[in-house]
XYZ file of C-alpha atoms in Angstrom:
336
model
C 62.420 25.098 -69.145
C 61.422 25.649 -65.480
C 61.696 22.648 -63.240
C 59.003 22.504 -60.545
C 60.410 22.306 -57.037
C 60.374 18.824 -55.549
C 57.477 18.257 -53.108
C 58.583 17.627 -49.596
C 57.464 14.246 -48.185
C 54.927 14.429 -45.324
C 54.965 12.814 -41.890
C 52.071 10.596 -43.023
C 54.240 9.245 -45.832
C 57.034 8.545 -43.333
C 54.625 6.679 -41.093
C 53.247 4.725 -44.028
C 56.712 3.739 -45.244
C 57.767 2.732 -41.738
C 54.548 0.784 -41.131
C 53.562 2.758 -38.018
C 50.923 5.283 -36.984
C 51.458 8.975 -37.475
C 51.706 9.511 -33.659
C 54.395 6.877 -33.384
C 56.338 8.404 -36.242
C 56.101 11.824 -34.609
C 57.333 10.590 -31.208
C 60.147 8.646 -32.828
C 61.361 11.698 -34.668
C 61.355 13.762 -31.483
C 62.970 11.182 -29.203
C 59.833 10.970 -27.113
C 59.337 8.034 -24.728
C 57.315 4.870 -25.237
C 58.544 3.965 -28.793
C 59.975 0.574 -29.285
C 63.546 0.347 -30.745
C 62.270 -1.556 -33.778
C 59.632 1.074 -34.618
C 62.132 3.952 -34.004
C 64.622 2.302 -36.396
C 61.881 1.813 -39.028
C 60.961 5.527 -38.811
C 64.586 6.653 -39.059
C 65.011 4.404 -42.104
C 61.943 5.855 -43.768
C 63.168 9.390 -43.092
C 66.468 8.643 -44.813
C 64.737 6.954 -47.799
C 62.247 9.751 -48.267
C 64.505 12.663 -47.476
C 61.948 13.954 -44.884
C 62.718 17.231 -43.040
C 60.741 17.735 -39.804
C 58.595 20.875 -39.430
C 59.862 22.938 -36.531
C 56.414 23.818 -35.295
C 55.302 20.231 -35.398
C 58.447 19.211 -33.572
C 57.689 21.650 -30.806
C 54.186 20.199 -30.414
C 55.342 16.642 -30.530
C 57.882 17.048 -27.746
C 55.052 17.890 -25.426
C 53.361 14.515 -25.884
C 53.253 12.258 -22.844
C 52.799 8.877 -24.599
C 49.697 8.110 -22.534
C 45.862 8.336 -22.846
C 43.518 8.251 -19.871
C 40.238 6.377 -19.507
C 38.179 8.331 -16.929
C 35.070 6.613 -15.426
C 32.640 8.531 -13.224
C 32.526 6.100 -10.340
C 33.761 5.846 -6.789
C 34.344 2.125 -6.368
C 37.679 0.886 -7.838
C 36.009 -2.552 -8.377
C 34.055 -0.953 -11.247
C 37.014 -1.743 -13.485
C 36.488 -5.445 -12.670
C 32.837 -5.171 -13.957
C 32.626 -7.323 -17.110
C 31.323 -4.314 -19.086
C 34.221 -2.044 -18.224
C 36.692 -4.878 -18.376
C 35.772 -5.423 -22.040
C 35.932 -1.622 -22.721
C 39.440 -1.628 -21.241
C 40.521 -4.572 -23.399
C 39.320 -2.857 -26.584
C 40.842 0.553 -25.661
C 44.193 -0.800 -24.576
C 44.534 -2.887 -27.775
C 43.982 0.157 -29.979
C 46.307 2.343 -27.853
C 49.006 -0.310 -27.992
C 48.909 -0.131 -31.778
C 49.549 3.601 -31.463
C 52.327 3.060 -28.797
C 50.250 4.877 -26.171
C 49.891 3.719 -22.555
C 46.465 3.503 -20.926
C 45.847 5.308 -17.634
C 42.696 4.423 -15.588
C 41.053 7.128 -13.425
C 37.976 7.204 -11.203
C 36.151 10.494 -10.846
C 32.983 10.697 -8.864
C 34.118 11.901 -5.430
C 35.401 15.461 -4.953
C 38.930 14.086 -4.628
C 38.623 12.049 -7.743
C 37.251 14.918 -9.785
C 40.021 17.173 -8.596
C 42.648 14.664 -9.812
C 40.953 14.485 -13.243
C 40.731 18.281 -13.357
C 44.441 18.520 -12.612
C 45.108 15.928 -15.335
C 43.114 17.949 -17.927
C 44.768 21.277 -16.952
C 48.312 19.969 -16.758
C 48.058 18.011 -19.970
C 49.168 14.960 -18.077
C 48.015 12.803 -20.975
C 47.835 13.201 -24.714
C 44.021 12.715 -24.548
C 41.151 11.519 -22.386
C 38.238 9.076 -22.841
C 35.233 9.842 -20.536
C 32.612 7.265 -19.612
C 29.611 6.791 -17.360
C 28.760 10.475 -16.991
C 25.506 11.352 -15.259
C 23.307 14.354 -15.784
C 25.014 17.524 -14.477
C 28.380 15.789 -14.062
C 31.009 18.554 -13.736
C 33.381 16.338 -15.784
C 31.415 17.361 -18.900
C 32.192 21.016 -18.280
C 35.852 20.221 -17.566
C 36.081 18.386 -20.854
C 34.711 21.373 -22.792
C 37.396 23.632 -21.284
C 40.232 21.086 -21.656
C 43.084 21.924 -23.997
C 43.583 18.246 -24.854
C 41.438 15.932 -27.014
C 38.462 14.382 -25.162
C 36.390 11.528 -26.556
C 33.162 10.431 -24.843
C 32.145 6.850 -24.465
C 28.333 7.237 -24.609
C 26.706 10.605 -25.010
C 26.168 12.777 -21.877
C 22.563 13.546 -21.037
C 21.242 16.483 -23.100
C 24.576 17.073 -24.956
C 26.220 16.168 -28.236
C 29.990 16.488 -27.797
C 32.253 16.896 -30.787
C 33.733 13.402 -30.521
C 31.937 10.412 -29.064
C 31.299 6.674 -29.636
C 27.993 5.206 -28.530
C 25.786 2.186 -29.272
C 22.236 2.162 -30.648
C 20.553 2.092 -27.280
C 17.128 3.081 -28.527
C 17.119 0.633 -31.394
C 18.364 -2.245 -29.258
C 15.703 -1.771 -26.557
C 13.005 -1.308 -29.208
C 13.990 -4.546 -30.951
C 13.945 -6.458 -27.636
C 10.475 -5.131 -26.778
C 9.102 -5.822 -30.209
C 10.367 -9.373 -29.916
C 8.309 -9.840 -26.731
C 5.214 -8.238 -28.252
C 5.437 -10.525 -31.333
C 5.276 -13.465 -28.939
C 2.042 -12.291 -27.359
C 3.357 -10.410 -24.379
C 1.102 -7.429 -23.650
C 2.036 -6.387 -20.054
C 5.676 -5.504 -20.512
C 7.657 -3.571 -17.878
C 11.003 -1.844 -18.121
C 13.797 -1.825 -15.540
C 15.502 1.126 -17.161
C 18.709 1.771 -15.206
C 19.670 5.224 -13.933
C 17.548 7.953 -15.473
C 20.345 10.507 -15.051
C 22.338 8.644 -17.735
C 21.696 8.763 -21.436
C 21.837 4.938 -21.659
C 19.095 4.594 -19.057
C 16.887 7.123 -20.784
C 17.485 5.874 -24.322
C 16.734 2.283 -23.484
C 13.538 3.289 -21.867
C 12.609 5.316 -24.967
C 13.172 2.267 -27.134
C 10.867 0.224 -24.850
C 8.228 2.885 -24.899
C 8.365 3.408 -28.668
C 7.835 -0.294 -29.330
C 4.787 -0.506 -27.037
C 3.183 2.627 -28.406
C 3.789 1.412 -31.950
C 1.872 -1.740 -31.113
C -0.992 0.129 -29.485
C -0.036 -0.932 -25.960
C 0.446 1.129 -22.882
C 4.002 1.522 -21.536
C 4.421 1.201 -17.789
C 6.255 3.956 -15.851
C 10.031 3.303 -15.730
C 11.234 1.296 -12.788
C 14.713 2.643 -12.058
C 17.750 0.571 -11.133
C 21.436 1.310 -10.986
C 22.677 -1.338 -13.420
C 23.551 -3.782 -10.605
C 22.063 -7.221 -9.874
C 20.612 -6.241 -6.481
C 18.843 -3.236 -8.003
C 17.298 -5.480 -10.679
C 16.050 -7.877 -7.936
C 14.590 -5.010 -5.965
C 12.933 -3.374 -8.946
C 11.323 -6.646 -9.929
C 9.792 -7.073 -6.476
C 8.237 -3.615 -6.795
C 6.928 -4.498 -10.277
C 5.326 -7.718 -9.109
C 3.618 -5.894 -6.283
C 2.391 -3.078 -8.511
C 1.502 -5.120 -11.577
C 0.627 -8.673 -10.630
C -0.520 -9.391 -14.235
C 2.973 -8.655 -15.598
C 4.041 -11.046 -18.413
C 7.451 -9.654 -19.494
C 10.359 -7.533 -18.281
C 12.919 -5.637 -20.378
C 15.989 -4.818 -18.307
C 18.490 -2.198 -19.340
C 21.436 -4.468 -18.719
C 22.208 -8.138 -18.007
C 23.076 -7.579 -14.377
C 19.606 -6.266 -13.613
C 18.049 -9.002 -15.693
C 19.884 -11.585 -13.614
C 18.495 -9.857 -10.502
C 14.984 -10.047 -12.005
C 15.403 -13.824 -12.518
C 16.358 -14.266 -8.813
C 13.288 -12.418 -7.593
C 10.940 -14.242 -10.017
C 12.324 -17.601 -8.902
C 11.756 -16.647 -5.231
C 8.220 -15.571 -6.093
C 7.411 -18.807 -7.751
C 7.039 -17.250 -11.232
C 8.263 -19.430 -14.074
C 10.488 -17.942 -16.763
C 9.472 -17.601 -19.542
C 6.108 -19.421 -19.067
C 4.772 -16.790 -16.661
C 7.085 -13.877 -17.227
C 9.654 -13.501 -20.028
C 12.900 -11.564 -19.256
C 15.213 -9.772 -21.691
C 18.531 -8.145 -20.825
C 20.977 -5.788 -22.584
C 24.774 -6.213 -23.101
C 25.224 -9.943 -23.796
C 27.758 -10.402 -20.971
C 28.847 -13.749 -19.661
C 26.186 -13.575 -16.942
C 23.548 -13.795 -19.692
C 24.923 -17.144 -20.916
C 25.212 -18.740 -17.450
C 21.914 -17.450 -16.075
C 19.137 -19.868 -15.233
C 17.489 -19.838 -17.677
C 20.044 -18.258 -20.158
C 19.038 -14.734 -21.034
C 17.681 -13.477 -24.242
C 19.564 -10.160 -24.503
C 20.595 -7.297 -26.702
C 24.221 -7.711 -27.824
C 26.223 -4.548 -27.853
C 29.847 -4.643 -29.120
C 31.498 -3.633 -25.895
C 35.110 -4.415 -26.829
C 34.534 -2.526 -30.082
C 33.239 0.443 -28.093
C 36.499 0.712 -26.208
C 38.555 0.065 -29.353
C 36.735 2.707 -31.382
C 36.948 5.261 -28.573
C 40.682 4.811 -28.490
C 41.014 4.942 -32.299
C 38.970 8.139 -32.379
C 41.147 9.654 -29.677
C 44.347 8.745 -31.539
C 42.905 10.343 -34.721
C 42.172 13.567 -32.851
C 45.623 13.552 -31.260
C 47.077 13.240 -34.747
C 45.218 16.329 -35.938
C 42.134 14.737 -37.542
C 38.449 15.592 -36.858
C 36.549 12.239 -36.969
C 32.767 12.257 -36.888
C 30.791 10.643 -34.036
C 30.174 6.879 -34.295
C 27.117 4.828 -33.324
C 27.754 1.096 -33.126
C 24.917 -1.358 -33.971
C 23.170 -3.796 -31.628
C 21.475 -7.066 -32.273
C 19.130 -9.380 -30.366
C 20.453 -12.714 -29.124
C 17.616 -15.133 -28.301
C 17.973 -17.763 -25.518
C 15.585 -19.487 -23.074
C 14.371 -16.579 -20.937
C 12.034 -15.158 -23.591
């Protein structure tokens, strides 16, 4: 009688027995940094129990891990990380990376100097993987990411591209739902403050607005561009009031610009929502404390950061996850 050879346990089984992620188990086995003593001991115990023998090739790869992942934002102002949107992304990403025992590095990359630092990071493999956000059309970071020898996950799709790994929200559907809500309440002269048109979010949210109006047999107005800041929303609203005095609703591509719209409307003596209704996008704290509180499209920002990091960890561990689109929902308040 021939006895079949005993199957060798896998690294995944070691990780499961130890109660840690695959990446943590790999780093523990190879004496890599950033593994807590408790988790290292749990992995060593699982190895003894299962009789696991490390693969030499896998060991060579694992010893090159840095124990860190980078979040790269295409922006020049360091205060961007204090923006409530990016702050929530960071919270979500850091929580997921902590579960994988990976440190989070923050990088800005819009100036030539900033892009050079990121390029060096990608070429030197100074991190186990990178998450890219806030890319604009033609941003050289997109090309750098394609050539990088490390995993890269996009937060939001770049304009005109569909990278292998990305996490995004339903920008079109969210803006369409907000506009349909206004139309259902009798608003017929609806304008859009669309955000930067060299970003996919700015374009997609305008498409959602346009689709809703065309579906209702109404004429969309040309996009009024802002840069996702409160002052740009205030300035865009002033232009809209001058060009379209019969305006009765505004859909803004984020809450900051919607708050700017409220400021301009108040200064112009327009009552909200009696004269002009206003809807935002994001559901940030500013939407709750605005006067009046903003009806807005809720997007799961913390989940966006968390899922980006989870996807990156999966790629680092050798998996090939599919892109993920997170749902949005309308939150109604007093502004519309």
